[in-house]
Amino acid sequence: MYFLSAVETENQIELEEKTRLINQVLELQHTLEDLSARVDAVKEENLKLKSENQVLGQYIENLMSASSVFQTTDTKSKRK
């Protein structure tokens, strides 16, 4: 039966710890990559929505200016 010496056991424990830490770092790197990709996608969607909002705002503004309901009136002259 083969018994590991104290040094060999310590080296084995150290190797396992290093392996665990490396795996943890790799997992965190993948998580960071995923989050970065998500941030980029959200930024792109945000820009798209801002652009659509500008178009809709201009459209509404044009409709309001073309409609007599939204035209400004001189309330002082109508009260007299």
Tab-separated table of C-alpha atoms in Angstrom:
chain	number	residue	atom	x	y	z
A	1	MET	CA	0.000	0.000	0.000
A	2	TYR	CA	1.346	3.373	-1.012
A	3	PHE	CA	1.055	6.351	1.370
A	4	LEU	CA	1.679	9.905	0.234
A	5	SER	CA	4.162	11.854	2.235
A	6	ALA	CA	3.089	15.094	3.899
A	7	VAL	CA	4.806	17.114	1.165
A	8	GLU	CA	3.088	15.171	-1.597
A	9	THR	CA	-0.271	15.597	0.146
A	10	GLU	CA	0.342	19.334	0.508
A	11	ASN	CA	1.313	19.587	-3.173
A	12	GLN	CA	-1.830	17.699	-4.167
A	13	ILE	CA	-4.016	20.041	-2.081
A	14	GLU	CA	-2.265	23.076	-3.569
A	15	LEU	CA	-2.755	21.736	-7.100
A	16	GLU	CA	-6.456	21.108	-6.463
A	17	GLU	CA	-6.844	24.645	-5.074
A	18	LYS	CA	-5.093	26.132	-8.109
A	19	THR	CA	-7.301	24.101	-10.430
A	20	ARG	CA	-10.412	25.238	-8.569
A	21	LEU	CA	-9.312	28.885	-8.764
A	22	ILE	CA	-8.507	28.611	-12.471
A	23	ASN	CA	-11.942	27.145	-13.142
A	24	GLN	CA	-13.543	29.916	-11.094
A	25	VAL	CA	-11.634	32.593	-13.040
A	26	LEU	CA	-12.662	31.036	-16.349
A	27	GLU	CA	-16.292	30.929	-15.245
A	28	LEU	CA	-16.138	34.588	-14.208
A	29	GLN	CA	-14.580	35.515	-17.559
A	30	HIS	CA	-17.428	33.815	-19.402
A	31	THR	CA	-19.954	35.567	-17.190
A	32	LEU	CA	-18.292	38.909	-17.920
A	33	GLU	CA	-18.341	38.201	-21.664
A	34	ASP	CA	-22.038	37.351	-21.472
A	35	LEU	CA	-22.804	40.513	-19.498
A	36	SER	CA	-20.806	42.659	-21.917
A	37	ALA	CA	-22.702	41.201	-24.858
A	38	ARG	CA	-25.990	41.881	-23.071
A	39	VAL	CA	-24.978	45.481	-22.333
A	40	ASP	CA	-24.104	45.988	-25.998
A	41	ALA	CA	-27.462	44.554	-27.070
A	42	VAL	CA	-29.338	46.797	-24.616
A	43	LYS	CA	-27.404	49.868	-25.811
A	44	GLU	CA	-28.277	49.046	-29.405
A	45	GLU	CA	-31.945	48.545	-28.538
A	46	ASN	CA	-31.934	51.814	-26.585
A	47	LEU	CA	-30.571	53.731	-29.578
A	48	LYS	CA	-33.190	52.136	-31.823
A	49	LEU	CA	-36.000	53.080	-29.438
A	50	LYS	CA	-34.708	56.653	-29.091
A	51	SER	CA	-34.730	56.982	-32.856
A	52	GLU	CA	-38.269	55.586	-33.072
A	53	ASN	CA	-39.396	57.966	-30.319
A	54	GLN	CA	-37.986	60.917	-32.258
A	55	VAL	CA	-39.860	59.848	-35.373
A	56	LEU	CA	-43.090	59.371	-33.417
A	57	GLY	CA	-42.623	62.713	-31.649
A	58	GLN	CA	-42.172	64.495	-34.963
A	59	TYR	CA	-45.202	62.690	-36.388
A	60	ILE	CA	-47.363	63.729	-33.422
A	61	GLU	CA	-46.077	67.276	-33.655
A	62	ASN	CA	-46.964	67.389	-37.354
A	63	LEU	CA	-50.458	66.018	-36.656
A	64	MET	CA	-51.027	68.566	-33.914
A	65	SER	CA	-49.899	71.459	-36.091
A	66	ALA	CA	-52.169	70.289	-38.929
A	67	SER	CA	-55.233	69.956	-36.667
A	68	SER	CA	-57.317	72.997	-35.749
A	69	VAL	CA	-58.081	71.424	-32.356
A	70	PHE	CA	-54.492	71.979	-31.230
A	71	GLN	CA	-54.008	75.434	-32.760
A	72	THR	CA	-53.294	78.206	-30.286
A	73	THR	CA	-56.114	80.674	-29.848
A	74	ASP	CA	-56.224	84.186	-28.559
A	75	THR	CA	-58.419	83.701	-25.475
A	76	LYS	CA	-58.547	87.441	-24.644
A	77	SER	CA	-60.228	88.359	-27.940
A	78	LYS	CA	-62.772	85.550	-27.598
A	79	ARG	CA	-63.771	86.604	-24.083
A	80	LYS	CA	-64.764	90.134	-25.144
